[in-house]
Amino acid sequence: MVRGPGTCLPTFGGFRTSHPAALVDVRRRSYRERVSTSTTTGTASRTPSTTGRAPRAGGIRTWAQFLAAGLVWGASFLFMAVALTGISFTQVAWTRTVLGGLTLGLVVLVARPRVAGGPVLPRQPVVWLHFLVIGVLGCVIPFLLFSWAQQSVTSSLASILNATTPIMTAIIATLAFRVEKLDASRWLGVLVGIAGVVVIIAPWRTELAGSLAGQLACLGATACYGVMFGYTRKFLSGRPIAQTTFAFLQVGMGAAVMLLLTPLLAVGPVRLDAAIVVCLAILGILGTGLAYVWNIGVIRDWGPTNASTVTYVTPVVGVVLGVLVLSEPLSWNEPVGALVVMLGILLAQGRVRMPLARRSATAA
């Protein structure tokens, strides 16, 4: 989701990406702009534009939500590593998705969020089909891939590779779905990000060849996030669906698929202890559930651009926890590559622009 493994989701150019994260963020701005111009009453019209807004002074609750989401998403890789010591990778993915769907379902049941007095849940069958697609792309496949990958790669490395989601989204949303256009500076950011991925994978280190499949699986998961973001922007952007409901429908449809596949995914040997149970509960209830709700609160108060900085928190948390708690080794190329990827993200998001690009924009 993240969508750390979910991850969910930073702003990337004109669209949102994230860790499993918060996956609902992808269509926030375009939805707000369209609905607010066509509605004079109701929730949507009362929501002010927050793009680029500076964090409000004294917003302790918002800061707490931001830090909680970043910590939970960053720690998700640690929780998966611990859970994998007692259950299979398919059971980890199944459990987190089902728990996340149930949690968000309870939130929607209690809050009953609406947009402009509309229904809580969409009524058009085609919308449900779209959510089925993004549930598979944003939850089922990437959660399975990340869980499988962490059988051969460290949680630290998985958290670093998860940070490539904005780069994947830029490429796929621009080339495959054509819902975004990147200028020369942003394309440079994409290339810098790809170079960072090469540094992280370190193909010149033959002793790491055994973990190559796991690293590619992590990149496959972030590519799924990229496809999901592009698909969401193309087919669901602008629909009057409350953000909490949006998160529930995505994770909930993913959970429905997991339940249908229970005989294939959830059956097998289980060796549980207190640590594994706690990690699975946090991973599902918080990491795949409530963290999305927290991220929505941050977006509403700070705006999507500032909320997207959670992208830079999650890999730091993932690496620190992996090294300190699990005593994982950290090769020099991993943090160096991560910094190169972050630079690429800054360029691709337009947060940092090349001097030539700035002069061109001024001249225009």
Short mmCIF file of C-alpha atoms in Angstrom, two decimals, residues 123-254:
data_model
loop_
_atom_site.label_atom_id
_atom_site.label_comp_id
_atom_site.label_asym_id
_atom_site.label_seq_id
_atom_site.Cartn_x
_atom_site.Cartn_y
_atom_site.Cartn_z
CA ARG A 123 -23.61 2.52 -6.44
CA GLN A 124 -22.19 2.08 -9.95
CA PRO A 125 -20.99 -1.49 -10.62
CA VAL A 126 -18.15 -0.22 -12.81
CA VAL A 127 -16.72 1.71 -9.85
CA TRP A 128 -16.59 -1.50 -7.81
CA LEU A 129 -14.77 -3.20 -10.67
CA HIS A 130 -12.21 -0.39 -10.69
CA PHE A 131 -11.68 -0.84 -6.96
CA LEU A 132 -11.23 -4.56 -7.51
CA VAL A 133 -8.42 -3.77 -9.94
CA ILE A 134 -6.65 -1.33 -7.62
CA GLY A 135 -7.20 -3.68 -4.67
CA VAL A 136 -5.27 -6.37 -6.53
CA LEU A 137 -2.62 -3.95 -7.81
CA GLY A 138 -2.24 -1.97 -4.59
CA CYS A 139 -2.61 -4.72 -1.99
CA VAL A 140 -2.75 -8.34 -3.11
CA ILE A 141 0.20 -8.53 -5.51
CA PRO A 142 2.63 -6.09 -3.81
CA PHE A 143 1.97 -7.50 -0.33
CA LEU A 144 2.68 -11.00 -1.60
CA LEU A 145 5.80 -9.82 -3.41
CA PHE A 146 7.21 -7.93 -0.43
CA SER A 147 6.51 -10.83 1.92
CA TRP A 148 8.15 -13.28 -0.48
CA ALA A 149 11.11 -10.95 -1.04
CA GLN A 150 11.85 -10.61 2.66
CA GLN A 151 12.68 -14.27 2.82
CA SER A 152 15.94 -13.39 1.04
CA VAL A 153 16.47 -9.64 1.56
CA THR A 154 16.74 -7.70 4.80
CA SER A 155 13.93 -5.51 6.07
CA SER A 156 16.28 -2.53 5.73
CA LEU A 157 16.86 -3.18 2.04
CA ALA A 158 13.15 -3.80 1.42
CA SER A 159 12.27 -0.45 3.02
CA ILE A 160 14.84 1.32 0.85
CA LEU A 161 13.56 -0.31 -2.34
CA ASN A 162 9.99 0.59 -1.37
CA ALA A 163 11.04 4.24 -1.63
CA THR A 164 11.35 3.80 -5.42
CA THR A 165 7.53 3.93 -5.71
CA PRO A 166 7.48 7.59 -6.88
CA ILE A 167 10.01 6.81 -9.60
CA MET A 168 7.98 3.83 -10.81
CA THR A 169 4.83 5.92 -10.73
CA ALA A 170 6.41 8.69 -12.78
CA ILE A 171 7.45 6.29 -15.51
CA ILE A 172 4.21 4.29 -15.65
CA ALA A 173 1.76 7.17 -15.23
CA THR A 174 3.55 9.13 -17.96
CA LEU A 175 4.27 6.41 -20.51
CA ALA A 176 1.49 3.87 -19.96
CA PHE A 177 -1.50 5.92 -18.82
CA ARG A 178 -0.43 9.35 -20.09
CA VAL A 179 -2.05 11.06 -17.13
CA GLU A 180 1.09 13.11 -16.39
CA LYS A 181 3.71 15.00 -18.36
CA LEU A 182 7.26 15.34 -17.12
CA ASP A 183 9.56 18.14 -18.24
CA ALA A 184 13.29 17.69 -18.80
CA SER A 185 14.17 18.33 -15.15
CA ARG A 186 11.71 15.73 -13.94
CA TRP A 187 12.87 13.17 -16.48
CA LEU A 188 16.38 13.79 -15.17
CA GLY A 189 15.01 12.97 -11.73
CA VAL A 190 13.67 9.67 -13.04
CA LEU A 191 17.07 8.80 -14.51
CA VAL A 192 18.82 9.76 -11.27
CA GLY A 193 16.35 7.57 -9.37
CA ILE A 194 17.07 4.62 -11.67
CA ALA A 195 20.80 5.15 -11.11
CA GLY A 196 20.13 5.03 -7.37
CA VAL A 197 18.33 1.71 -7.77
CA VAL A 198 21.36 0.29 -9.59
CA VAL A 199 23.60 1.41 -6.72
CA ILE A 200 21.26 -0.23 -4.19
CA ILE A 201 21.11 -3.54 -6.09
CA ALA A 202 24.91 -3.45 -6.61
CA PRO A 203 25.13 -5.87 -9.56
CA TRP A 204 28.94 -5.77 -9.28
CA ARG A 205 28.80 -7.52 -5.89
CA THR A 206 28.62 -11.19 -6.82
CA GLU A 207 28.15 -12.26 -3.20
CA LEU A 208 24.71 -10.62 -3.29
CA ALA A 209 23.51 -12.62 -6.28
CA GLY A 210 21.35 -14.82 -4.04
CA SER A 211 19.20 -11.85 -3.01
CA LEU A 212 18.75 -10.48 -6.54
CA ALA A 213 15.40 -12.23 -7.02
CA GLY A 214 14.14 -10.72 -3.76
CA GLN A 215 15.28 -7.25 -4.76
CA LEU A 216 13.56 -7.60 -8.13
CA ALA A 217 10.40 -8.73 -6.32
CA CYS A 218 10.50 -5.53 -4.24
CA LEU A 219 10.83 -3.48 -7.42
CA GLY A 220 7.98 -5.50 -8.93
CA ALA A 221 5.85 -4.51 -5.95
CA THR A 222 6.64 -0.81 -6.39
CA ALA A 223 5.89 -1.16 -10.11
CA CYS A 224 2.46 -2.52 -9.12
CA TYR A 225 1.97 0.58 -6.99
CA GLY A 226 2.92 2.69 -9.99
CA VAL A 227 0.37 0.93 -12.21
CA MET A 228 -2.23 1.29 -9.48
CA PHE A 229 -1.63 5.03 -9.12
CA GLY A 230 -1.85 5.59 -12.87
CA TYR A 231 -4.99 3.45 -13.13
CA THR A 232 -6.60 5.28 -10.22
CA ARG A 233 -5.81 8.67 -11.69
CA LYS A 234 -7.27 7.67 -15.05
CA PHE A 235 -10.44 5.87 -13.96
CA LEU A 236 -11.36 7.01 -10.44
CA SER A 237 -10.08 10.57 -10.13
CA GLY A 238 -12.88 13.09 -9.64
CA ARG A 239 -15.53 10.67 -8.39
CA PRO A 240 -17.44 11.82 -5.28
CA ILE A 241 -16.04 9.23 -2.89
CA ALA A 242 -14.87 10.18 0.60
CA GLN A 243 -11.20 9.48 1.17
CA THR A 244 -11.76 7.10 4.09
CA THR A 245 -14.26 5.19 1.98
CA PHE A 246 -11.76 5.16 -0.88
CA ALA A 247 -9.11 3.57 1.36
CA PHE A 248 -11.62 1.01 2.66
CA LEU A 249 -12.79 0.02 -0.82
CA GLN A 250 -9.24 -0.49 -2.06
CA VAL A 251 -8.03 -2.53 0.92
CA GLY A 252 -11.44 -4.16 1.34
CA MET A 253 -11.53 -5.43 -2.23
CA GLY A 254 -7.99 -6.71 -1.76
#
